[in-house]
Each structure stands twice: as structure tokens, then as C-alpha cells.
GROMACS .gro file of C-alpha atoms in nm:
model
  432
    1MET     CA    1   0.848   1.453  -0.885
    2PRO     CA    2   0.555   1.668  -0.887
    3GLN     CA    3   0.463   1.596  -0.524
    4THR     CA    4   0.770   1.744  -0.411
    5PRO     CA    5   0.905   2.027  -0.638
    6PRO     CA    6   1.015   2.213  -0.366
    7PHE     CA    7   1.234   1.944  -0.247
    8SER     CA    8   1.405   1.838  -0.562
    9ALA     CA    9   1.448   2.211  -0.659
   10MET     CA   10   1.680   2.253  -0.374
   11PHE     CA   11   1.945   1.982  -0.488
   12ASP     CA   12   2.190   1.982  -0.756
   13SER     CA   13   2.271   1.687  -0.969
   14SER     CA   14   2.455   1.531  -0.682
   15GLY     CA   15   2.166   1.536  -0.456
   16TYR     CA   16   2.348   1.823  -0.246
   17ASN     CA   17   2.291   2.196  -0.227
   18ARG     CA   18   2.579   2.328  -0.088
   19ASN     CA   19   2.449   2.680  -0.026
   20LEU     CA   20   2.202   2.532   0.260
   21TYR     CA   21   2.527   2.407   0.468
   22GLN     CA   22   2.741   2.745   0.440
   23SER     CA   23   2.575   2.967   0.684
   24ALA     CA   24   2.744   2.969   1.022
   25GLU     CA   25   2.454   3.128   1.182
   26ASP     CA   26   2.261   2.831   1.127
   27SER     CA   27   2.513   2.576   1.288
   28CYS     CA   28   2.515   2.479   1.627
   29GLY     CA   29   2.728   2.222   1.767
   30GLY     CA   30   2.757   2.051   1.455
   31LEU     CA   31   2.382   2.019   1.367
   32TYR     CA   32   2.302   2.202   1.083
   33TYR     CA   33   1.932   2.388   1.063
   34HIS     CA   34   1.736   2.595   0.814
   35ASP     CA   35   1.393   2.762   0.909
   36ASN     CA   36   1.434   2.591   1.220
   37ASN     CA   37   1.432   2.265   1.077
   38LEU     CA   38   1.702   2.023   1.178
   39LEU     CA   39   1.885   1.947   0.788
   40SER     CA   40   2.196   1.740   0.885
   41GLY     CA   41   2.410   1.654   1.146
   42SER     CA   42   2.689   1.390   1.206
   43LEU     CA   43   2.582   1.085   1.405
   44GLU     CA   44   2.825   1.229   1.678
   45ALA     CA   45   2.650   1.558   1.713
   46LEU     CA   46   2.340   1.434   1.749
   47ILE     CA   47   2.433   1.188   2.039
   48GLN     CA   48   2.634   1.497   2.194
   49HIS     CA   49   2.316   1.673   2.175
   50LEU     CA   50   2.110   1.424   2.426
   51VAL     CA   51   2.396   1.405   2.653
   52PRO     CA   52   2.369   1.599   2.976
   53ASN     CA   53   2.586   1.908   3.026
   54VAL     CA   54   2.589   2.211   3.259
   55ASP     CA   55   2.274   2.383   3.056
   56TYR     CA   56   2.109   2.030   3.035
   57TYR     CA   57   2.085   1.785   3.293
   58PRO     CA   58   1.779   1.566   3.313
   59ASP     CA   59   1.698   1.452   3.672
   60ASN     CA   60   1.802   1.077   3.694
   61GLN     CA   61   1.526   0.978   3.947
   62MET     CA   62   1.292   0.740   3.767
   63ARG     CA   63   0.989   0.926   3.875
   64LYS     CA   64   1.098   1.235   3.696
   65ILE     CA   65   1.199   1.055   3.339
   66ALA     CA   66   0.907   0.783   3.353
   67PRO     CA   67   0.669   0.996   3.193
   68LYS     CA   68   0.888   1.067   2.909
   69ILE     CA   69   1.011   0.724   2.868
   70LEU     CA   70   0.673   0.568   2.895
   71GLN     CA   71   0.554   0.853   2.640
   72LEU     CA   72   0.839   0.713   2.394
   73LEU     CA   73   0.729   0.348   2.443
   74THR     CA   74   0.355   0.426   2.379
   75GLU     CA   75   0.416   0.621   2.061
   76TRP     CA   76   0.669   0.355   1.951
   77THR     CA   77   0.432   0.077   2.012
   78GLU     CA   78   0.141   0.278   1.857
   79THR     CA   79   0.304   0.384   1.529
   80PHE     CA   80   0.515   0.075   1.476
   81PRO     CA   81   0.386  -0.232   1.628
   82TYR     CA   82   0.522  -0.479   1.416
   83ASP     CA   83   0.870  -0.399   1.536
   84PHE     CA   84   0.767  -0.587   1.866
   85ARG     CA   85   0.716  -0.918   1.673
   86ASP     CA   86   1.061  -0.959   1.724
   87GLU     CA   87   1.112  -1.189   2.056
   88ARG     CA   88   1.428  -0.937   2.174
   89MET     CA   89   1.240  -0.627   2.093
   90MET     CA   90   0.942  -0.766   2.284
   91ARG     CA   91   1.155  -0.896   2.580
   92ASN     CA   92   1.327  -0.538   2.640
   93LEU     CA   93   1.020  -0.363   2.624
   94LYS     CA   94   0.836  -0.611   2.902
   95ASP     CA   95   1.168  -0.518   3.115
   96LEU     CA   96   1.141  -0.153   3.054
   97ALA     CA   97   0.773  -0.156   3.107
   98HIS     CA   98   0.840  -0.370   3.429
   99ARG     CA   99   1.059  -0.086   3.587
  100ILE     CA  100   0.855   0.206   3.500
  101ALA     CA  101   0.563   0.019   3.656
  102SER     CA  102   0.756  -0.076   3.958
  103GLY     CA  103   0.742   0.264   4.060
  104GLU     CA  104   0.554   0.456   4.348
  105GLU     CA  105   0.295   0.599   4.080
  106GLN     CA  106  -0.013   0.399   4.060
  107THR     CA  107  -0.056   0.616   3.693
  108TYR     CA  108   0.245   0.452   3.570
  109ARG     CA  109   0.128   0.088   3.613
  110LYS     CA  110  -0.197   0.174   3.473
  111ASN     CA  111  -0.052   0.335   3.167
  112VAL     CA  112   0.190   0.054   3.113
  113GLN     CA  113  -0.085  -0.188   3.130
  114GLN     CA  114  -0.294  -0.031   2.872
  115MET     CA  115  -0.013   0.037   2.655
  116MET     CA  116   0.087  -0.341   2.671
  117GLN     CA  117  -0.279  -0.465   2.608
  118CYS     CA  118  -0.304  -0.250   2.296
  119LEU     CA  119   0.038  -0.363   2.146
  120ILE     CA  120  -0.085  -0.729   2.223
  121ARG     CA  121  -0.422  -0.658   2.048
  122LYS     CA  122  -0.267  -0.513   1.747
  123LEU     CA  123  -0.031  -0.827   1.717
  124ALA     CA  124  -0.322  -1.052   1.733
  125ALA     CA  125  -0.541  -0.891   1.532
  126LEU     CA  126  -0.220  -0.913   1.237
  127SER     CA  127  -0.162  -1.276   1.341
  128GLN     CA  128  -0.564  -1.327   1.278
  129TYR     CA  129  -0.562  -1.133   0.937
  130GLU     CA  130  -0.251  -1.321   0.823
  131GLU     CA  131  -0.432  -1.660   0.885
  132VAL     CA  132  -0.746  -1.516   0.701
  133LEU     CA  133  -0.518  -1.429   0.399
  134ALA     CA  134  -0.369  -1.809   0.403
  135LYS     CA  135  -0.728  -1.946   0.399
  136ILE     CA  136  -0.840  -1.711   0.132
  137SER     CA  137  -0.540  -1.814  -0.091
  138SER     CA  138  -0.607  -2.184   0.007
  139THR     CA  139  -0.987  -2.157  -0.112
  140SER     CA  140  -0.908  -1.970  -0.436
  141THR     CA  141  -0.660  -2.229  -0.527
  142ASP     CA  142  -0.900  -2.536  -0.433
  143ARG     CA  143  -1.164  -2.357  -0.652
  144LEU     CA  144  -0.909  -2.329  -0.975
  145THR     CA  145  -0.877  -2.676  -0.948
  146VAL     CA  146  -1.272  -2.739  -0.970
  147LEU     CA  147  -1.304  -2.472  -1.264
  148LYS     CA  148  -1.058  -2.664  -1.462
  149THR     CA  149  -1.270  -2.991  -1.421
  150LYS     CA  150  -1.614  -2.835  -1.523
  151PRO     CA  151  -1.757  -2.668  -1.823
  152GLN     CA  152  -1.763  -2.270  -1.828
  153SER     CA  153  -2.134  -2.264  -1.862
  154ILE     CA  154  -2.202  -2.367  -1.537
  155GLN     CA  155  -1.975  -2.117  -1.359
  156ARG     CA  156  -2.120  -1.806  -1.210
  157ASP     CA  157  -2.009  -1.455  -1.312
  158ILE     CA  158  -1.983  -1.136  -1.112
  159ILE     CA  159  -2.315  -0.993  -1.251
  160THR     CA  160  -2.519  -1.271  -1.108
  161VAL     CA  161  -2.346  -1.241  -0.772
  162CYS     CA  162  -2.404  -0.839  -0.772
  163ASN     CA  163  -2.582  -0.662  -1.087
  164ASP     CA  164  -2.505  -0.311  -0.936
  165PRO     CA  165  -2.210  -0.169  -1.011
  166TYR     CA  166  -2.205   0.090  -0.775
  167THR     CA  167  -2.260  -0.187  -0.456
  168LEU     CA  168  -1.946  -0.373  -0.615
  169ALA     CA  169  -1.739  -0.073  -0.607
  170GLN     CA  170  -1.811  -0.050  -0.247
  171GLN     CA  171  -1.733  -0.372  -0.170
  172LEU     CA  172  -1.406  -0.318  -0.343
  173THR     CA  173  -1.344  -0.033  -0.114
  174HIS     CA  174  -1.389  -0.241   0.173
  175ILE     CA  175  -1.136  -0.470   0.070
  176GLU     CA  176  -0.888  -0.212  -0.010
  177LEU     CA  177  -0.912  -0.004   0.299
  178GLU     CA  178  -0.889  -0.344   0.524
  179ARG     CA  179  -0.570  -0.446   0.355
  180LEU     CA  180  -0.421  -0.085   0.369
  181ASN     CA  181  -0.492  -0.087   0.742
  182TYR     CA  182  -0.252  -0.380   0.829
  183ILE     CA  183   0.037  -0.206   0.619
  184GLY     CA  184   0.271  -0.063   0.901
  185PRO     CA  185   0.502   0.204   0.839
  186GLU     CA  186   0.796  -0.002   0.916
  187GLU     CA  187   0.723  -0.201   0.602
  188PHE     CA  188   0.820   0.088   0.387
  189VAL     CA  189   1.152   0.112   0.576
  190GLN     CA  190   1.223  -0.240   0.553
  191ALA     CA  191   1.148  -0.260   0.177
  192PHE     CA  192   1.322   0.053   0.081
  193VAL     CA  193   1.566   0.210   0.322
  194GLN     CA  194   1.894   0.001   0.267
  195LYS     CA  195   2.161  -0.042   0.547
  196ASP     CA  196   2.400   0.249   0.561
  197PRO     CA  197   2.755   0.120   0.489
  198LEU     CA  198   2.887   0.389   0.711
  199ASP     CA  199   2.695   0.260   1.018
  200ASN     CA  200   2.808  -0.034   1.220
  201ASP     CA  201   2.750  -0.345   1.064
  202LYS     CA  202   2.718  -0.553   1.412
  203SER     CA  203   2.388  -0.451   1.479
  204CYS     CA  204   2.222  -0.657   1.739
  205TYR     CA  205   1.918  -0.663   1.549
  206SER     CA  206   1.872  -0.819   1.203
  207GLU     CA  207   1.640  -0.642   0.958
  208ARG     CA  208   1.454  -0.946   0.902
  209LYS     CA  209   1.067  -0.847   0.760
  210LYS     CA  210   0.819  -0.918   1.039
  211THR     CA  211   0.541  -0.924   0.779
  212ARG     CA  212   0.423  -0.922   0.403
  213ASN     CA  213   0.120  -0.681   0.388
  214LEU     CA  214   0.271  -0.462   0.160
  215GLU     CA  215   0.323  -0.762  -0.094
  216ALA     CA  216   0.008  -0.897  -0.032
  217TYR     CA  217  -0.184  -0.582  -0.100
  218VAL     CA  218   0.040  -0.559  -0.450
  219GLU     CA  219  -0.087  -0.908  -0.496
  220TRP     CA  220  -0.457  -0.818  -0.439
  221PHE     CA  221  -0.394  -0.537  -0.718
  222ASN     CA  222  -0.287  -0.817  -0.969
  223ARG     CA  223  -0.558  -1.065  -0.859
  224LEU     CA  224  -0.844  -0.776  -0.926
  225SER     CA  225  -0.685  -0.688  -1.277
  226TYR     CA  226  -0.691  -1.081  -1.386
  227LEU     CA  227  -1.048  -1.106  -1.240
  228VAL     CA  228  -1.168  -0.847  -1.446
  229ALA     CA  229  -0.999  -0.995  -1.746
  230THR     CA  230  -1.147  -1.347  -1.648
  231GLU     CA  231  -1.485  -1.203  -1.618
  232ILE     CA  232  -1.494  -1.048  -1.971
  233CYS     CA  233  -1.332  -1.330  -2.133
  234MET     CA  234  -1.527  -1.635  -2.027
  235PRO     CA  235  -1.863  -1.538  -2.150
  236VAL     CA  236  -1.921  -1.724  -2.490
  237LYS     CA  237  -2.165  -1.467  -2.640
  238LYS     CA  238  -2.045  -1.135  -2.795
  239LYS     CA  239  -2.329  -0.950  -2.625
  240HIS     CA  240  -2.237  -1.081  -2.277
  241ARG     CA  241  -1.892  -0.983  -2.288
  242ALA     CA  242  -1.991  -0.628  -2.403
  243ARG     CA  243  -2.226  -0.628  -2.112
  244MET     CA  244  -1.951  -0.712  -1.879
  245ILE     CA  245  -1.731  -0.466  -2.019
  246GLU     CA  246  -1.982  -0.205  -1.980
  247TYR     CA  247  -2.064  -0.329  -1.616
  248PHE     CA  248  -1.655  -0.286  -1.539
  249ILE     CA  249  -1.652   0.091  -1.684
  250ASP     CA  250  -1.947   0.147  -1.440
  251VAL     CA  251  -1.811   0.008  -1.154
  252ALA     CA  252  -1.442   0.189  -1.225
  253ARG     CA  253  -1.637   0.525  -1.275
  254GLU     CA  254  -1.804   0.469  -0.890
  255CYS     CA  255  -1.429   0.362  -0.771
  256PHE     CA  256  -1.291   0.730  -0.921
  257ASN     CA  257  -1.620   0.906  -0.771
  258ILE     CA  258  -1.528   0.727  -0.436
  259GLY     CA  259  -1.179   0.787  -0.437
  260ASN     CA  260  -1.071   0.467  -0.468
  261PHE     CA  261  -0.791   0.484  -0.711
  262ASN     CA  262  -0.628   0.148  -0.652
  263SER     CA  263  -0.925  -0.038  -0.779
  264LEU     CA  264  -0.988   0.199  -1.027
  265MET     CA  265  -0.651   0.123  -1.201
  266ALA     CA  266  -0.662  -0.236  -1.166
  267ILE     CA  267  -0.975  -0.268  -1.335
  268ILE     CA  268  -0.842  -0.026  -1.622
  269SER     CA  269  -0.525  -0.253  -1.646
  270GLY     CA  270  -0.758  -0.576  -1.661
  271MET     CA  271  -0.949  -0.433  -1.928
  272ASN     CA  272  -0.626  -0.332  -2.139
  273MET     CA  273  -0.464  -0.678  -2.104
  274SER     CA  274  -0.399  -0.815  -2.469
  275PRO     CA  275  -0.666  -1.114  -2.445
  276VAL     CA  276  -0.941  -0.823  -2.348
  277SER     CA  277  -0.828  -0.549  -2.597
  278ARG     CA  278  -0.779  -0.797  -2.909
  279LEU     CA  279  -1.185  -0.880  -2.845
  280LYS     CA  280  -1.255  -0.585  -3.136
  281LYS     CA  281  -1.590  -0.727  -3.218
  282THR     CA  282  -1.695  -0.726  -2.872
  283TRP     CA  283  -1.568  -0.366  -2.861
  284ALA     CA  284  -1.752  -0.260  -3.123
  285LYS     CA  285  -2.073  -0.303  -2.967
  286VAL     CA  286  -1.947  -0.116  -2.635
  287LYS     CA  287  -2.012   0.223  -2.569
  288THR     CA  288  -1.658   0.365  -2.492
  289ALA     CA  289  -1.700   0.727  -2.414
  290LYS     CA  290  -1.700   0.682  -2.043
  291PHE     CA  291  -1.415   0.445  -2.069
  292ASP     CA  292  -1.201   0.672  -2.244
  293ILE     CA  293  -1.245   0.935  -1.995
  294LEU     CA  294  -1.141   0.683  -1.712
  295GLU     CA  295  -0.832   0.610  -1.931
  296HIS     CA  296  -0.774   0.961  -1.961
  297GLN     CA  297  -0.746   1.042  -1.596
  298MET     CA  298  -0.516   0.758  -1.522
  299ASP     CA  299  -0.287   0.849  -1.830
  300PRO     CA  300   0.079   0.757  -1.753
  301SER     CA  301   0.200   1.042  -1.962
  302SER     CA  302   0.376   1.332  -1.789
  303ASN     CA  303   0.425   1.119  -1.477
  304PHE     CA  304   0.060   1.034  -1.420
  305TYR     CA  305  -0.027   1.414  -1.415
  306ASN     CA  306  -0.391   1.357  -1.448
  307TYR     CA  307  -0.406   1.090  -1.168
  308ARG     CA  308  -0.197   1.309  -0.935
  309THR     CA  309  -0.406   1.620  -0.971
  310ALA     CA  310  -0.719   1.401  -0.901
  311LEU     CA  311  -0.536   1.250  -0.595
  312ARG     CA  312  -0.455   1.601  -0.454
  313GLY     CA  313  -0.836   1.680  -0.512
  314ALA     CA  314  -0.917   1.392  -0.316
  315ALA     CA  315  -0.677   1.446  -0.056
  316GLN     CA  316  -0.834   1.798   0.003
  317ARG     CA  317  -1.187   1.665  -0.018
  318SER     CA  318  -1.038   1.440   0.291
  319LEU     CA  319  -0.914   1.727   0.482
  320THR     CA  320  -1.228   1.922   0.471
  321ALA     CA  321  -1.471   1.595   0.504
  322HIS     CA  322  -1.762   1.607   0.704
  323SER     CA  323  -1.841   1.252   0.643
  324SER     CA  324  -1.647   0.914   0.658
  325ARG     CA  325  -1.737   0.891   0.241
  326GLU     CA  326  -1.570   1.218   0.160
  327LYS     CA  327  -1.276   1.109   0.373
  328ILE     CA  328  -1.176   0.788   0.135
  329VAL     CA  329  -0.852   0.853  -0.015
  330ILE     CA  330  -0.700   0.507  -0.161
  331PRO     CA  331  -0.400   0.566  -0.368
  332PHE     CA  332  -0.274   0.375  -0.678
  333PHE     CA  333  -0.039   0.186  -0.455
  334SER     CA  334   0.225   0.066  -0.705
  335LEU     CA  335   0.287   0.444  -0.802
  336LEU     CA  336   0.291   0.549  -0.439
  337ILE     CA  337   0.573   0.272  -0.361
  338LYS     CA  338   0.758   0.346  -0.706
  339ASP     CA  339   0.744   0.716  -0.568
  340ILE     CA  340   0.894   0.660  -0.220
  341TYR     CA  341   1.158   0.416  -0.384
  342PHE     CA  342   1.295   0.677  -0.638
  343LEU     CA  343   1.295   0.950  -0.326
  344ASN     CA  344   1.488   0.714  -0.139
  345GLU     CA  345   1.726   0.621  -0.430
  346GLY     CA  346   1.742   0.982  -0.581
  347CYS     CA  347   1.922   1.120  -0.260
  348ALA     CA  348   2.166   0.992  -0.044
  349ASN     CA  349   2.160   0.903   0.319
  350ARG     CA  350   2.470   1.097   0.408
  351LEU     CA  351   2.573   1.393   0.260
  352PRO     CA  352   2.920   1.455   0.123
  353ASN     CA  353   3.037   1.574   0.450
  354GLY     CA  354   2.909   1.274   0.634
  355HIS     CA  355   2.629   1.425   0.810
  356VAL     CA  356   2.315   1.256   0.843
  357ASN     CA  357   2.059   1.389   0.545
  358PHE     CA  358   1.760   1.482   0.738
  359GLU     CA  359   1.610   1.656   0.454
  360LYS     CA  360   1.553   1.332   0.277
  361PHE     CA  361   1.413   1.143   0.567
  362TRP     CA  362   1.139   1.407   0.638
  363GLU     CA  363   1.036   1.429   0.302
  364LEU     CA  364   1.000   0.991   0.323
  365ALA     CA  365   0.805   1.069   0.639
  366LYS     CA  366   0.594   1.306   0.485
  367GLN     CA  367   0.483   1.084   0.238
  368VAL     CA  368   0.466   0.777   0.449
  369SER     CA  369   0.276   0.992   0.719
  370GLU     CA  370   0.017   1.076   0.465
  371PHE     CA  371  -0.027   0.732   0.373
  372MET     CA  372  -0.082   0.653   0.746
  373THR     CA  373  -0.346   0.904   0.762
  374TRP     CA  374  -0.557   0.755   0.460
  375LYS     CA  375  -0.537   0.400   0.560
  376GLN     CA  376  -0.710   0.478   0.903
  377VAL     CA  377  -1.036   0.565   0.743
  378GLU     CA  378  -1.310   0.363   0.833
  379CYS     CA  379  -1.506   0.199   0.559
  380PRO     CA  380  -1.880   0.382   0.561
  381PHE     CA  381  -2.040   0.109   0.329
  382GLU     CA  382  -2.244  -0.194   0.442
  383ARG     CA  383  -2.041  -0.506   0.405
  384ASP     CA  384  -2.171  -0.806   0.194
  385ARG     CA  385  -2.026  -1.102   0.259
  386LYS     CA  386  -2.139  -1.318  -0.043
  387ILE     CA  387  -1.966  -1.051  -0.275
  388LEU     CA  388  -1.655  -0.997  -0.097
  389GLN     CA  389  -1.632  -1.391  -0.095
  390TYR     CA  390  -1.673  -1.404  -0.469
  391LEU     CA  391  -1.427  -1.127  -0.490
  392LEU     CA  392  -1.153  -1.292  -0.270
  393THR     CA  393  -1.201  -1.670  -0.364
  394VAL     CA  394  -1.324  -1.699  -0.713
  395PRO     CA  395  -1.060  -1.859  -0.954
  396VAL     CA  396  -0.920  -1.660  -1.230
  397PHE     CA  397  -0.737  -1.767  -1.524
  398SER     CA  398  -0.357  -1.717  -1.558
  399GLU     CA  399  -0.247  -1.511  -1.873
  400ASP     CA  400  -0.256  -1.840  -2.083
  401ALA     CA  401  -0.573  -1.952  -1.983
  402LEU     CA  402  -0.722  -1.567  -2.087
  403TYR     CA  403  -0.576  -1.602  -2.439
  404LEU     CA  404  -0.729  -1.932  -2.498
  405ALA     CA  405  -1.044  -1.810  -2.410
  406SER     CA  406  -1.007  -1.495  -2.605
  407TYR     CA  407  -0.920  -1.709  -2.915
  408GLU     CA  408  -1.222  -1.919  -2.832
  409SER     CA  409  -1.438  -1.610  -2.845
  410GLU     CA  410  -1.303  -1.444  -3.143
  411GLY     CA  411  -1.056  -1.657  -3.372
  412PRO     CA  412  -0.719  -1.579  -3.414
  413GLU     CA  413  -0.641  -1.295  -3.690
  414ASN     CA  414  -0.309  -1.384  -3.812
  415HIS     CA  415  -0.059  -1.685  -3.831
  416ILE     CA  416   0.130  -1.615  -3.485
  417GLU     CA  417  -0.217  -1.600  -3.295
  418LYS     CA  418  -0.318  -1.933  -3.482
  419ASP     CA  419   0.012  -2.102  -3.380
  420ARG     CA  420  -0.044  -1.955  -3.009
  421TRP     CA  421  -0.396  -2.071  -3.033
  422LYS     CA  422  -0.307  -2.453  -3.130
  423SER     CA  423  -0.018  -2.457  -2.862
  424LEU     CA  424  -0.253  -2.336  -2.595
  425ARG     CA  425  -0.534  -2.568  -2.697
  426SER     CA  426  -0.309  -2.883  -2.667
  427SER     CA  427  -0.131  -2.759  -2.347
  428LEU     CA  428  -0.419  -2.628  -2.150
  429LEU     CA  429  -0.678  -2.827  -2.274
  430GLY     CA  430  -0.495  -3.152  -2.245
  431ARG     CA  431  -0.451  -3.102  -1.883
  432VAL     CA  432  -0.798  -3.150  -1.788
   0.00000   0.00000   0.00000
């Protein structure tokens, strides 16, 4: 994959480069290193590495080991807070925290209290966010029911709510960053890292998913695509449809300039849906030069080479940014998931000798860590509740409803389209 050519080049067709593991000088007690980086080792060697011996014997007194345990727990709760939605995990954490806080050091008690309060705040915020998502979904469903009982002519469109495409791009960025922020790194682990058959199956902790923020974010992408298609297909007049297309082209351009590639791709996907692309008379009235440039940037050929180049540019800009706006990097999320999936599937968790393949997990961690940096950026744009409410709750057409609206705007061109039009009219209009 273009992001990790050095890694992919290191492995042969079996996913294993034997040259890396034949140097005795890089071996240390069953653990193998390359340039001082741990590459592989058996679980037994890793455990042995942590066991006290003549050269390494940590003091067993609580006041000596408490700071290290507290540091471990603090980093764990900050990086993987959703792990502690499991009642047993939280119970064990509280037990350890109590033992540390029971010591003589006042500092430990204060730090333990801060750690627990921070974790509880994060979990409470997650629960509140999930409640908001459920409410948004319910409101959207209710409004779709109302839409089916009212003529299209009285429905508002996006331009009446926000006539400035730059403002809309900024509000889309608000939604993207908020939803990204609630995706935890453990969700990638749960989604893609399958249980190793060499591990003990009798684990005391199940692998139940504690959240579905990752799936909710993918659903947002689909909603935005269908929203764009709905807004374009709904107007009765051709000039209004053409204006709507040009409006979304400008929104997409601003998303690109901001570094919001996920909204950009969702908009392009919506405009490329068949019910929209078949509106030839409408497209004939549109100046498509700007749209052609955007499509070129997001061209899937050569494994999205153009997009990956633009993403690297945005990532570099973020590293040297002097303002919050320049720090924004919102990747095309479906492609990010695909990359992580194939990286996970393309290399085994274990090497042929049974060692844990640390090189693979370093690469997975590198991609997820980069994403974690991007998702923590605060949105610099002012929120507009009216626009956000519209984007999140306005009803969108199903694929069948989009086709019907498209045929009503520009009639069927062949027998197949005519038959589908008749079928859709009888099924969809018959329900109203």
C-alpha cells in the first residue's frame, strides 16, 4: 500500500522476511530486534522478560511500584477509556486504584482521584453522545413520515437554510470532527483484530463491542451522500436542480480546502448516484469544470493515488500549523478502514516460528495513532444550530424514491426505465 511501502517491501509472498530473523546478534533471550526495535518474540520470552532476575528485580514495596502502576492505569484509561464500560474491568480498576490510594503518599490519592474522575467524565460524555444519536435518528424517521404525506413543493431545501456553500462546508466539518472524536482506538482493534487461534480461548473477558461509533460514522457518510442526491433530485424545475448541483460543487471545493476529505467524498458519491447522473438535461446547464477537478482528486485509480497525495499534504500542513483551521485532517474514512483491514489481513499475527509479529502491530498502531491525532483537533468554525439540525435530521429519499423523483424530473429514456418508473409509481405513491 502506498502509505507503507518500506513495510510491504520487507515481506515475501508468505508475509515473512527470513533475513530479518537470522542474525544472532539481534537475538536476546528469544526476543528479536532490528535497529533496536522489537520485531518478534514468543509469548513465553515476553513474559520471561518481565520476570525479576539477578539483573532486574523491582522493589516489591507498594510505595516503590505504585507510581509505575498508576502511570500504566492513567495511560490506559486515557487512551482506551471504552474498555472500562465492562463492569468487571471497572471493578478491577477500582480495586487497584483503592490499593494505591490506601498508601501513605497523599499525591497518589490525589492522582488516583483525578484519573477516576477523568474516566467517568469520558464515559458519561459517550453515553450522552449515544443518546443524542438515538434522538437524531428518531427525529429523522418522524420527519420522513411527514414528508411522505406532504407535497414536495412545501419542503425546504438546503439553500434556503444555508445559501453560503462555505458556511455549509464548515458546519459539515463540525459534524465530522464531533463524530470522529468519539471513535476510540479500541474500536479498530475490536473490528479487525481477530482472536489468535494459538492463544488461550478461555479468556475471562469476552470481546463484546462496547460502542458502535465507528459504524455510526460510516452511516453518517451514507446519509450525507443520500442527502446530496435528495436535494438535487427534489426540485421540479431544471434550473433549480442545476443551481443545486453547482452549490454542492462549491461546498465540496471548500471541504477540500479545509482538509475535510470525508464530506468531500460523500458529496461526490451523492452526485454520482445513478438517479442524479442520469439527469442529462440538468447537467447540460451546469459548469462542470470545477467538478471535474474534484473528481480527479478523488479518482479511485492507482489505489486513490491523487487522494493519498492530497492527504499527505494536509497531514504535513497539520504538523506545521499555526492555526486550528490548518490542523484539520479528516480522512476518507471508508478507505482508512479498508487500509487497516488489509494491513491486518495481509500479515499474520504470528510468524512461522510462532513468534508474535510485532512489525505488523507497529504498523497498525502507527496508522491508528495518526488517526487519533487528527480526531483530537478542535473545530475552529462557529456552530450554526439551525444548519446542523437540518443536516442531521432532514429526511432523505431511499434509492427507489430517488429514482422516482429523477424520472419525474426527466422522463425515462428506454423501456427498462419506463418499466421501473411505472413500478415505482405504483409501489411508492400507492403507500401515501
